[in-house]
Amino acid sequence: MTTSPASPTAAGSGTNATAAFRASVTRSGPAPADRQRVSTVVQALVDAVRGVIRDHEITYPEFRTAEQWLMDLGEAGEWPLFLDVFVEHEVEKIAERTQHGTKGTIQGPYYLPGQKRLPATATLPQRDDEKGDTLVLTGQVRALDGTPLGGAEVDIWQADADGYYSGFAPHIPDGNLRGVITTDEQGRFEITTVRPAPYRIPTDGPTGALLTAAGWHPWRPAHLHLMVCATGYRQITTQLYFQGGDWLDSDVASATKDELILAPVRLGDGLLRARYDFDLEPV
Ligand code: MBD
Ligand code: FE
């Protein structure tokens, strides 16, 4: 057993994200495939790829490079990272068409279920020497018609002040900066945490190699992830961003929305405070 803190690697976070994804799909089980739907969608996908090859006159060396890179992506466990960064936002926009109330956005690859359950006013689990500005997020969960939803759950997870997630970086204790808050009778919550740093896609893995090869930056703006649910209401999976923060207008994962930007204020006690209310639609 090693006691020196290992530094995070793409292989480490990718492998853990792949394991987390497999665990999540085993729980819900695969949807039965509709043969016509599979045929239509997969045909369209293959046609799109063939179209790119024709339009851009893809060469054999380019094709072999792509094959190699796709195999690397799987071996590094980075399929969840790559798909959630480059594709999930498009799927979320389809879901958004039928979703009323608070805006959702992508879940990303770093959700872990079963975190510590906390009362309405709580501090997220953190290290004794947790780095960063203290942030207090208050708000209310309510129905679209304004009814407060007591007993709702606010599942929150975030990166630390260095931009790393517990469970996906070896030097952070399990469960750090993750928790499931239950709202009080008024539907209210007050979560004390630290302000996260922007997230940088690991540069030492295949997704990072692609970003470098294309000259694209690897950054997501600083964000909190939240899943808000109450019995009888449609669950919201979303993220909250910080006004004035870096990368808000060029998120590599294309997952920002104007409605999801917090404007924290620093009061006399030196703490950053922000308020955000969640409006859930009935199922
Ligand atoms: C993240 O933290 C994230 O939120 C997404 C969507 C993709 C990669 C890392
Ligand atoms: Fe994230």
PDB file of C-alpha atoms and ligand atoms in Angstrom:
ATOM      1  CA  MET A   1       0.000   0.000   0.000  1.00  0.00           C
ATOM      2  CA  THR A   2       1.267   3.408  -0.909  1.00  0.00           C
ATOM      3  CA  THR A   3       0.794   6.380   1.370  1.00  0.00           C
ATOM      4  CA  SER A   4       2.025   9.088  -0.980  1.00  0.00           C
ATOM      5  CA  PRO A   5      -0.819  10.788  -2.836  1.00  0.00           C
ATOM      6  CA  ALA A   6      -0.980   9.491  -6.391  1.00  0.00           C
ATOM      7  CA  SER A   7      -1.683  12.153  -8.975  1.00  0.00           C
ATOM      8  CA  PRO A   8      -4.780  11.845 -11.128  1.00  0.00           C
ATOM      9  CA  THR A   9      -4.352  10.299 -14.543  1.00  0.00           C
ATOM     10  CA  ALA A  10      -6.611  10.035 -17.553  1.00  0.00           C
ATOM     11  CA  ALA A  11      -6.408   6.241 -17.303  1.00  0.00           C
ATOM     12  CA  GLY A  12      -7.517   6.390 -13.661  1.00  0.00           C
ATOM     13  CA  SER A  13     -10.477   8.699 -14.183  1.00  0.00           C
ATOM     14  CA  GLY A  14     -11.468   7.011 -17.449  1.00  0.00           C
ATOM     15  CA  THR A  15     -11.473   3.526 -15.945  1.00  0.00           C
ATOM     16  CA  ASN A  16     -13.512   4.699 -12.960  1.00  0.00           C
ATOM     17  CA  ALA A  17     -16.001   6.525 -15.199  1.00  0.00           C
ATOM     18  CA  THR A  18     -16.452   3.388 -17.292  1.00  0.00           C
ATOM     19  CA  ALA A  19     -17.053   1.302 -14.145  1.00  0.00           C
ATOM     20  CA  ALA A  20     -19.568   3.874 -12.835  1.00  0.00           C
ATOM     21  CA  PHE A  21     -21.417   3.843 -16.145  1.00  0.00           C
ATOM     22  CA  ARG A  22     -21.598   0.041 -16.275  1.00  0.00           C
ATOM     23  CA  ALA A  23     -22.924  -0.046 -12.705  1.00  0.00           C
ATOM     24  CA  SER A  24     -25.635   2.489 -13.574  1.00  0.00           C
ATOM     25  CA  VAL A  25     -26.916   0.652 -16.656  1.00  0.00           C
ATOM     26  CA  THR A  26     -26.986  -2.708 -14.865  1.00  0.00           C
ATOM     27  CA  ARG A  27     -29.377  -1.230 -12.326  1.00  0.00           C
ATOM     28  CA  SER A  28     -31.957   0.034 -14.824  1.00  0.00           C
ATOM     29  CA  GLY A  29     -31.486  -2.746 -17.399  1.00  0.00           C
ATOM     30  CA  PRO A  30     -31.360  -2.311 -21.146  1.00  0.00           C
ATOM     31  CA  ALA A  31     -34.474  -1.089 -22.955  1.00  0.00           C
ATOM     32  CA  PRO A  32     -35.907  -3.655 -25.372  1.00  0.00           C
ATOM     33  CA  ALA A  33     -34.665  -2.789 -28.844  1.00  0.00           C
ATOM     34  CA  ASP A  34     -37.208  -1.804 -31.467  1.00  0.00           C
ATOM     35  CA  ARG A  35     -35.860  -3.354 -34.685  1.00  0.00           C
ATOM     36  CA  GLN A  36     -37.189  -0.625 -36.979  1.00  0.00           C
ATOM     37  CA  ARG A  37     -35.778   2.107 -34.753  1.00  0.00           C
ATOM     38  CA  VAL A  38     -32.355   0.409 -34.627  1.00  0.00           C
ATOM     39  CA  SER A  39     -32.313   0.035 -38.404  1.00  0.00           C
ATOM     40  CA  THR A  40     -33.344   3.650 -39.061  1.00  0.00           C
ATOM     41  CA  VAL A  41     -30.975   5.243 -36.568  1.00  0.00           C
ATOM     42  CA  VAL A  42     -27.921   3.067 -37.193  1.00  0.00           C
ATOM     43  CA  GLN A  43     -28.351   3.423 -40.962  1.00  0.00           C
ATOM     44  CA  ALA A  44     -28.485   7.215 -40.590  1.00  0.00           C
ATOM     45  CA  LEU A  45     -25.385   7.164 -38.386  1.00  0.00           C
ATOM     46  CA  VAL A  46     -23.380   5.030 -40.815  1.00  0.00           C
ATOM     47  CA  ASP A  47     -24.564   7.206 -43.719  1.00  0.00           C
ATOM     48  CA  ALA A  48     -23.377  10.311 -41.855  1.00  0.00           C
ATOM     49  CA  VAL A  49     -19.903   8.817 -41.338  1.00  0.00           C
ATOM     50  CA  ARG A  50     -19.695   7.766 -45.000  1.00  0.00           C
ATOM     51  CA  GLY A  51     -20.766  11.284 -45.983  1.00  0.00           C
ATOM     52  CA  VAL A  52     -17.908  12.802 -43.970  1.00  0.00           C
ATOM     53  CA  ILE A  53     -15.453  10.429 -45.667  1.00  0.00           C
ATOM     54  CA  ARG A  54     -16.695  11.481 -49.126  1.00  0.00           C
ATOM     55  CA  ASP A  55     -16.982  15.205 -48.373  1.00  0.00           C
ATOM     56  CA  HIS A  56     -13.524  15.407 -46.840  1.00  0.00           C
ATOM     57  CA  GLU A  57     -11.830  12.798 -49.067  1.00  0.00           C
ATOM     58  CA  ILE A  58     -10.543  10.841 -46.077  1.00  0.00           C
ATOM     59  CA  THR A  59      -7.262   9.040 -46.841  1.00  0.00           C
ATOM     60  CA  TYR A  60      -6.071   5.602 -45.694  1.00  0.00           C
ATOM     61  CA  PRO A  61      -3.586   7.072 -43.179  1.00  0.00           C
ATOM     62  CA  GLU A  62      -6.362   9.211 -41.711  1.00  0.00           C
ATOM     63  CA  PHE A  63      -8.722   6.235 -41.522  1.00  0.00           C
ATOM     64  CA  ARG A  64      -6.097   4.085 -39.764  1.00  0.00           C
ATOM     65  CA  THR A  65      -5.336   6.907 -37.332  1.00  0.00           C
ATOM     66  CA  ALA A  66      -9.032   7.121 -36.487  1.00  0.00           C
ATOM     67  CA  GLU A  67      -9.228   3.335 -35.957  1.00  0.00           C
ATOM     68  CA  GLN A  68      -6.231   3.454 -33.633  1.00  0.00           C
ATOM     69  CA  TRP A  69      -7.626   6.390 -31.687  1.00  0.00           C
ATOM     70  CA  LEU A  70     -11.031   4.744 -31.204  1.00  0.00           C
ATOM     71  CA  MET A  71      -9.330   1.621 -29.829  1.00  0.00           C
ATOM     72  CA  ASP A  72      -7.232   3.787 -27.500  1.00  0.00           C
ATOM     73  CA  LEU A  73     -10.380   5.543 -26.310  1.00  0.00           C
ATOM     74  CA  GLY A  74     -11.947   2.235 -25.269  1.00  0.00           C
ATOM     75  CA  GLU A  75      -8.782   0.891 -23.667  1.00  0.00           C
ATOM     76  CA  ALA A  76      -8.417   4.061 -21.570  1.00  0.00           C
ATOM     77  CA  GLY A  77     -12.053   3.770 -20.471  1.00  0.00           C
ATOM     78  CA  GLU A  78     -12.749   7.205 -21.930  1.00  0.00           C
ATOM     79  CA  TRP A  79     -15.932   6.432 -23.847  1.00  0.00           C
ATOM     80  CA  PRO A  80     -18.092   7.985 -21.085  1.00  0.00           C
ATOM     81  CA  LEU A  81     -15.876  11.090 -20.996  1.00  0.00           C
ATOM     82  CA  PHE A  82     -15.778  11.500 -24.761  1.00  0.00           C
ATOM     83  CA  LEU A  83     -19.507  10.888 -25.322  1.00  0.00           C
ATOM     84  CA  ASP A  84     -20.620  13.108 -22.448  1.00  0.00           C
ATOM     85  CA  VAL A  85     -18.355  15.936 -23.589  1.00  0.00           C
ATOM     86  CA  PHE A  86     -19.057  15.818 -27.322  1.00  0.00           C
ATOM     87  CA  VAL A  87     -22.496  14.233 -27.682  1.00  0.00           C
ATOM     88  CA  GLU A  88     -24.628  14.268 -24.513  1.00  0.00           C
ATOM     89  CA  HIS A  89     -25.653  17.936 -24.861  1.00  0.00           C
ATOM     90  CA  GLU A  90     -27.409  17.166 -28.121  1.00  0.00           C
ATOM     91  CA  VAL A  91     -29.472  14.404 -26.482  1.00  0.00           C
ATOM     92  CA  GLU A  92     -30.247  16.716 -23.562  1.00  0.00           C
ATOM     93  CA  LYS A  93     -31.586  19.339 -25.976  1.00  0.00           C
ATOM     94  CA  ILE A  94     -34.113  16.790 -27.233  1.00  0.00           C
ATOM     95  CA  ALA A  95     -35.190  16.058 -23.632  1.00  0.00           C
ATOM     96  CA  GLU A  96     -35.394  19.808 -22.985  1.00  0.00           C
ATOM     97  CA  ARG A  97     -38.134  20.148 -25.624  1.00  0.00           C
ATOM     98  CA  THR A  98     -40.634  18.438 -23.327  1.00  0.00           C
ATOM     99  CA  GLN A  99     -39.283  19.618 -19.979  1.00  0.00           C
ATOM    100  CA  HIS A 100     -40.833  22.558 -18.157  1.00  0.00           C
ATOM    101  CA  GLY A 101     -39.580  24.320 -15.056  1.00  0.00           C
ATOM    102  CA  THR A 102     -35.908  24.558 -14.171  1.00  0.00           C
ATOM    103  CA  LYS A 103     -33.582  23.868 -17.094  1.00  0.00           C
ATOM    104  CA  GLY A 104     -31.618  20.669 -17.147  1.00  0.00           C
ATOM    105  CA  THR A 105     -28.232  20.084 -18.685  1.00  0.00           C
ATOM    106  CA  ILE A 106     -25.906  17.120 -19.136  1.00  0.00           C
ATOM    107  CA  GLN A 107     -25.098  14.683 -16.345  1.00  0.00           C
ATOM    108  CA  GLY A 108     -21.512  14.065 -17.389  1.00  0.00           C
ATOM    109  CA  PRO A 109     -19.378  11.050 -16.453  1.00  0.00           C
ATOM    110  CA  TYR A 110     -18.744  11.674 -12.753  1.00  0.00           C
ATOM    111  CA  TYR A 111     -22.029  11.009 -10.952  1.00  0.00           C
ATOM    112  CA  LEU A 112     -21.867   8.352  -8.228  1.00  0.00           C
ATOM    113  CA  PRO A 113     -25.093   7.174  -6.525  1.00  0.00           C
ATOM    114  CA  GLY A 114     -25.516   6.335  -2.857  1.00  0.00           C
ATOM    115  CA  GLN A 115     -23.714   9.294  -1.311  1.00  0.00           C
ATOM    116  CA  LYS A 116     -24.068  10.531   2.274  1.00  0.00           C
ATOM    117  CA  ARG A 117     -27.608  11.619   3.171  1.00  0.00           C
ATOM    118  CA  LEU A 118     -27.760  15.036   4.764  1.00  0.00           C
ATOM    119  CA  PRO A 119     -30.413  17.266   6.392  1.00  0.00           C
ATOM    120  CA  ALA A 120     -31.749  20.449   4.753  1.00  0.00           C
ATOM    121  CA  THR A 121     -29.000  22.571   6.268  1.00  0.00           C
ATOM    122  CA  ALA A 122     -25.707  20.780   5.814  1.00  0.00           C
ATOM    123  CA  THR A 123     -22.054  20.979   4.886  1.00  0.00           C
ATOM    124  CA  LEU A 124     -20.863  18.621   2.155  1.00  0.00           C
ATOM    125  CA  PRO A 125     -18.311  16.021   3.298  1.00  0.00           C
ATOM    126  CA  GLN A 126     -14.887  17.581   2.880  1.00  0.00           C
ATOM    127  CA  ARG A 127     -11.283  17.240   4.013  1.00  0.00           C
ATOM    128  CA  ASP A 128     -10.108  19.042   7.159  1.00  0.00           C
ATOM    129  CA  ASP A 129      -7.907  21.226   4.989  1.00  0.00           C
ATOM    130  CA  GLU A 130     -10.298  21.490   2.035  1.00  0.00           C
ATOM    131  CA  LYS A 131      -8.980  24.230  -0.231  1.00  0.00           C
ATOM    132  CA  GLY A 132     -11.126  26.997  -1.662  1.00  0.00           C
ATOM    133  CA  ASP A 133     -13.663  29.722  -0.997  1.00  0.00           C
ATOM    134  CA  THR A 134     -16.580  28.662   1.198  1.00  0.00           C
ATOM    135  CA  LEU A 135     -19.810  28.759  -0.805  1.00  0.00           C
ATOM    136  CA  VAL A 136     -23.287  28.628   0.704  1.00  0.00           C
ATOM    137  CA  LEU A 137     -26.013  27.622  -1.744  1.00  0.00           C
ATOM    138  CA  THR A 138     -29.547  28.191  -0.523  1.00  0.00           C
ATOM    139  CA  GLY A 139     -32.824  27.658  -2.300  1.00  0.00           C
ATOM    140  CA  GLN A 140     -36.213  26.075  -2.442  1.00  0.00           C
ATOM    141  CA  VAL A 141     -37.584  23.096  -4.314  1.00  0.00           C
ATOM    142  CA  ARG A 142     -41.167  23.613  -5.432  1.00  0.00           C
ATOM    143  CA  ALA A 143     -43.731  22.465  -7.957  1.00  0.00           C
ATOM    144  CA  LEU A 144     -44.380  24.482 -11.119  1.00  0.00           C
ATOM    145  CA  ASP A 145     -47.436  25.997  -9.386  1.00  0.00           C
ATOM    146  CA  GLY A 146     -45.275  27.222  -6.501  1.00  0.00           C
ATOM    147  CA  THR A 147     -46.142  24.522  -3.951  1.00  0.00           C
ATOM    148  CA  PRO A 148     -43.075  23.959  -1.738  1.00  0.00           C
ATOM    149  CA  LEU A 149     -41.792  20.388  -1.933  1.00  0.00           C
ATOM    150  CA  GLY A 150     -40.674  19.265   1.507  1.00  0.00           C
ATOM    151  CA  GLY A 151     -38.786  15.963   1.569  1.00  0.00           C
ATOM    152  CA  ALA A 152     -37.384  16.513  -1.950  1.00  0.00           C
ATOM    153  CA  GLU A 153     -33.853  15.285  -2.592  1.00  0.00           C
ATOM    154  CA  VAL A 154     -31.003  17.436  -3.863  1.00  0.00           C
ATOM    155  CA  ASP A 155     -28.138  15.161  -4.928  1.00  0.00           C
ATOM    156  CA  ILE A 156     -25.054  17.310  -5.429  1.00  0.00           C
ATOM    157  CA  TRP A 157     -21.551  16.509  -6.687  1.00  0.00           C
ATOM    158  CA  GLN A 158     -18.697  18.739  -7.751  1.00  0.00           C
ATOM    159  CA  ALA A 159     -15.004  19.144  -8.387  1.00  0.00           C
ATOM    160  CA  ASP A 160     -12.762  20.548  -5.661  1.00  0.00           C
ATOM    161  CA  ALA A 161     -10.833  23.829  -5.821  1.00  0.00           C
ATOM    162  CA  ASP A 162      -8.215  22.102  -8.001  1.00  0.00           C
ATOM    163  CA  GLY A 163     -10.826  20.826 -10.453  1.00  0.00           C
ATOM    164  CA  TYR A 164     -10.789  17.140  -9.401  1.00  0.00           C
ATOM    165  CA  TYR A 165     -13.720  14.856  -8.509  1.00  0.00           C
ATOM    166  CA  SER A 166     -13.683  12.344  -5.658  1.00  0.00           C
ATOM    167  CA  GLY A 167     -13.974   8.801  -7.010  1.00  0.00           C
ATOM    168  CA  PHE A 168     -12.058   9.821 -10.153  1.00  0.00           C
ATOM    169  CA  ALA A 169      -8.794  11.092  -8.707  1.00  0.00           C
ATOM    170  CA  PRO A 170      -6.810   8.881  -6.320  1.00  0.00           C
ATOM    171  CA  HIS A 171      -5.765  11.561  -3.818  1.00  0.00           C
ATOM    172  CA  ILE A 172      -9.317  12.515  -2.755  1.00  0.00           C
ATOM    173  CA  PRO A 173     -11.290  10.553  -0.112  1.00  0.00           C
ATOM    174  CA  ASP A 174     -14.417   8.737  -1.337  1.00  0.00           C
ATOM    175  CA  GLY A 175     -17.554  10.830  -1.033  1.00  0.00           C
ATOM    176  CA  ASN A 176     -15.685  14.142  -0.850  1.00  0.00           C
ATOM    177  CA  LEU A 177     -17.875  17.061  -1.996  1.00  0.00           C
ATOM    178  CA  ARG A 178     -20.803  14.748  -2.682  1.00  0.00           C
ATOM    179  CA  GLY A 179     -24.071  14.429  -0.778  1.00  0.00           C
ATOM    180  CA  VAL A 180     -27.838  13.986  -0.911  1.00  0.00           C
ATOM    181  CA  ILE A 181     -29.719  16.744   0.905  1.00  0.00           C
ATOM    182  CA  THR A 182     -33.379  16.370   1.904  1.00  0.00           C
ATOM    183  CA  THR A 183     -35.376  19.632   1.865  1.00  0.00           C
ATOM    184  CA  ASP A 184     -37.264  20.836   4.970  1.00  0.00           C
ATOM    185  CA  GLU A 185     -41.084  21.242   5.169  1.00  0.00           C
ATOM    186  CA  GLN A 186     -40.743  24.541   3.267  1.00  0.00           C
ATOM    187  CA  GLY A 187     -38.840  22.757   0.479  1.00  0.00           C
ATOM    188  CA  ARG A 188     -35.755  24.723   1.489  1.00  0.00           C
ATOM    189  CA  PHE A 189     -32.098  23.755   1.648  1.00  0.00           C
ATOM    190  CA  GLU A 190     -28.814  25.408   2.640  1.00  0.00           C
ATOM    191  CA  ILE A 191     -25.701  23.648   1.413  1.00  0.00           C
ATOM    192  CA  THR A 192     -22.258  24.743   2.555  1.00  0.00           C
ATOM    193  CA  THR A 193     -19.424  23.700   0.279  1.00  0.00           C
ATOM    194  CA  VAL A 194     -16.431  25.205  -1.519  1.00  0.00           C
ATOM    195  CA  ARG A 195     -16.415  26.955  -4.845  1.00  0.00           C
ATOM    196  CA  PRO A 196     -15.160  24.470  -7.457  1.00  0.00           C
ATOM    197  CA  ALA A 197     -12.445  25.288  -9.997  1.00  0.00           C
ATOM    198  CA  PRO A 198     -13.000  24.941 -13.748  1.00  0.00           C
ATOM    199  CA  TYR A 199     -12.601  21.352 -14.957  1.00  0.00           C
ATOM    200  CA  ARG A 200      -9.871  20.385 -17.399  1.00  0.00           C
ATOM    201  CA  ILE A 201     -10.177  17.214 -19.458  1.00  0.00           C
ATOM    202  CA  PRO A 202      -7.124  15.041 -18.684  1.00  0.00           C
ATOM    203  CA  THR A 203      -4.451  15.888 -21.221  1.00  0.00           C
ATOM    204  CA  ASP A 204      -2.662  12.513 -20.984  1.00  0.00           C
ATOM    205  CA  GLY A 205      -5.467  10.366 -22.436  1.00  0.00           C
ATOM    206  CA  PRO A 206      -6.944   9.883 -25.919  1.00  0.00           C
ATOM    207  CA  THR A 207      -9.611  12.590 -25.470  1.00  0.00           C
ATOM    208  CA  GLY A 208      -6.868  15.012 -24.447  1.00  0.00           C
ATOM    209  CA  ALA A 209      -4.740  13.884 -27.397  1.00  0.00           C
ATOM    210  CA  LEU A 210      -7.613  14.656 -29.756  1.00  0.00           C
ATOM    211  CA  LEU A 211      -8.068  18.132 -28.238  1.00  0.00           C
ATOM    212  CA  THR A 212      -4.362  18.828 -28.673  1.00  0.00           C
ATOM    213  CA  ALA A 213      -4.338  17.461 -32.231  1.00  0.00           C
ATOM    214  CA  ALA A 214      -7.283  19.674 -33.190  1.00  0.00           C
ATOM    215  CA  GLY A 215      -6.051  22.735 -31.291  1.00  0.00           C
ATOM    216  CA  TRP A 216      -9.139  22.834 -29.067  1.00  0.00           C
ATOM    217  CA  HIS A 217      -8.992  23.842 -25.404  1.00  0.00           C
ATOM    218  CA  PRO A 218      -9.800  21.214 -22.713  1.00  0.00           C
ATOM    219  CA  TRP A 219     -11.835  23.348 -20.296  1.00  0.00           C
ATOM    220  CA  ARG A 220     -15.294  23.328 -18.760  1.00  0.00           C
ATOM    221  CA  PRO A 221     -16.377  26.356 -16.693  1.00  0.00           C
ATOM    222  CA  ALA A 222     -16.574  25.802 -12.911  1.00  0.00           C
ATOM    223  CA  HIS A 223     -19.854  24.094 -12.041  1.00  0.00           C
ATOM    224  CA  LEU A 224     -21.920  22.251  -9.448  1.00  0.00           C
ATOM    225  CA  HIS A 225     -23.827  19.151 -10.582  1.00  0.00           C
ATOM    226  CA  LEU A 226     -27.309  18.560  -9.160  1.00  0.00           C
ATOM    227  CA  MET A 227     -30.062  16.012  -9.470  1.00  0.00           C
ATOM    228  CA  VAL A 228     -33.294  17.176  -7.887  1.00  0.00           C
ATOM    229  CA  CYS A 229     -36.175  14.793  -7.349  1.00  0.00           C
ATOM    230  CA  ALA A 230     -39.464  14.553  -5.460  1.00  0.00           C
ATOM    231  CA  THR A 231     -42.096  11.818  -5.568  1.00  0.00           C
ATOM    232  CA  GLY A 232     -44.601  12.509  -8.353  1.00  0.00           C
ATOM    233  CA  TYR A 233     -42.357  14.985 -10.179  1.00  0.00           C
ATOM    234  CA  ARG A 234     -39.979  14.725 -13.114  1.00  0.00           C
ATOM    235  CA  GLN A 235     -36.373  14.572 -11.962  1.00  0.00           C
ATOM    236  CA  ILE A 236     -34.111  17.425 -13.007  1.00  0.00           C
ATOM    237  CA  THR A 237     -30.453  16.736 -13.781  1.00  0.00           C
ATOM    238  CA  THR A 238     -28.620  20.020 -14.108  1.00  0.00           C
ATOM    239  CA  GLN A 239     -25.524  22.097 -13.371  1.00  0.00           C
ATOM    240  CA  LEU A 240     -25.017  25.549 -11.893  1.00  0.00           C
ATOM    241  CA  TYR A 241     -22.269  27.845 -13.147  1.00  0.00           C
ATOM    242  CA  PHE A 242     -20.682  31.032 -11.792  1.00  0.00           C
ATOM    243  CA  GLN A 243     -21.205  34.479 -13.281  1.00  0.00           C
ATOM    244  CA  GLY A 244     -18.020  35.937 -14.697  1.00  0.00           C
ATOM    245  CA  GLY A 245     -16.176  32.611 -14.576  1.00  0.00           C
ATOM    246  CA  ASP A 246     -13.747  31.439 -17.248  1.00  0.00           C
ATOM    247  CA  TRP A 247     -14.923  29.252 -20.135  1.00  0.00           C
ATOM    248  CA  LEU A 248     -18.627  30.083 -19.717  1.00  0.00           C
ATOM    249  CA  ASP A 249     -18.827  31.015 -23.394  1.00  0.00           C
ATOM    250  CA  SER A 250     -16.647  28.193 -24.698  1.00  0.00           C
ATOM    251  CA  ASP A 251     -17.457  25.120 -22.588  1.00  0.00           C
ATOM    252  CA  VAL A 252     -15.795  22.131 -24.288  1.00  0.00           C
ATOM    253  CA  ALA A 253     -18.941  20.125 -23.377  1.00  0.00           C
ATOM    254  CA  SER A 254     -21.382  22.768 -24.733  1.00  0.00           C
ATOM    255  CA  ALA A 255     -23.504  22.417 -21.581  1.00  0.00           C
ATOM    256  CA  THR A 256     -23.965  25.961 -20.265  1.00  0.00           C
ATOM    257  CA  LYS A 257     -27.309  27.757 -20.278  1.00  0.00           C
ATOM    258  CA  ASP A 258     -27.924  31.381 -19.267  1.00  0.00           C
ATOM    259  CA  GLU A 259     -30.625  30.291 -16.811  1.00  0.00           C
ATOM    260  CA  LEU A 260     -28.114  28.172 -14.879  1.00  0.00           C
ATOM    261  CA  ILE A 261     -25.601  30.856 -13.919  1.00  0.00           C
ATOM    262  CA  LEU A 262     -25.301  31.727 -10.231  1.00  0.00           C
ATOM    263  CA  ALA A 263     -24.380  35.217  -9.117  1.00  0.00           C
ATOM    264  CA  PRO A 264     -22.739  34.634  -5.721  1.00  0.00           C
ATOM    265  CA  VAL A 265     -22.217  37.602  -3.428  1.00  0.00           C
ATOM    266  CA  ARG A 266     -19.642  37.918  -0.674  1.00  0.00           C
ATOM    267  CA  LEU A 267     -21.260  39.193   2.500  1.00  0.00           C
ATOM    268  CA  GLY A 268     -19.663  40.635   5.636  1.00  0.00           C
ATOM    269  CA  ASP A 269     -18.803  37.184   6.991  1.00  0.00           C
ATOM    270  CA  GLY A 270     -16.556  36.605   3.960  1.00  0.00           C
ATOM    271  CA  LEU A 271     -18.597  33.672   2.679  1.00  0.00           C
ATOM    272  CA  LEU A 272     -19.849  33.446  -0.878  1.00  0.00           C
ATOM    273  CA  ARG A 273     -23.620  33.087  -0.930  1.00  0.00           C
ATOM    274  CA  ALA A 274     -25.823  32.158  -3.843  1.00  0.00           C
ATOM    275  CA  ARG A 275     -29.499  31.332  -4.173  1.00  0.00           C
ATOM    276  CA  TYR A 276     -31.137  28.996  -6.663  1.00  0.00           C
ATOM    277  CA  ASP A 277     -34.697  27.638  -6.654  1.00  0.00           C
ATOM    278  CA  PHE A 278     -35.800  24.501  -8.486  1.00  0.00           C
ATOM    279  CA  ASP A 279     -39.212  24.217 -10.142  1.00  0.00           C
ATOM    280  CA  LEU A 280     -40.294  20.653 -10.857  1.00  0.00           C
ATOM    281  CA  GLU A 281     -43.061  19.589 -13.222  1.00  0.00           C
ATOM    282  CA  PRO A 282     -45.493  16.806 -12.312  1.00  0.00           C
ATOM    283  CA  VAL A 283     -44.890  13.467 -14.052  1.00  0.00           C
TER     284      VAL A 283
HETATM  285  C1  MBD B   1     -17.126  16.965 -16.226  1.00  0.00           C
HETATM  286  O1  MBD B   1     -16.919  17.387 -14.966  1.00  0.00           O
HETATM  287  C2  MBD B   1     -18.340  17.159 -16.743  1.00  0.00           C
HETATM  288  O2  MBD B   1     -19.242  17.786 -15.995  1.00  0.00           O
HETATM  289  C3  MBD B   1     -18.622  16.750 -18.036  1.00  0.00           C
HETATM  290  C4  MBD B   1     -19.944  17.008 -18.608  1.00  0.00           C
HETATM  291  C5  MBD B   1     -17.661  16.123 -18.788  1.00  0.00           C
HETATM  292  C6  MBD B   1     -16.435  15.905 -18.254  1.00  0.00           C
HETATM  293  C7  MBD B   1     -16.164  16.315 -16.971  1.00  0.00           C
HETATM  294 FE    FE B   2     -18.545  18.091 -14.018  1.00  0.00          FE
END
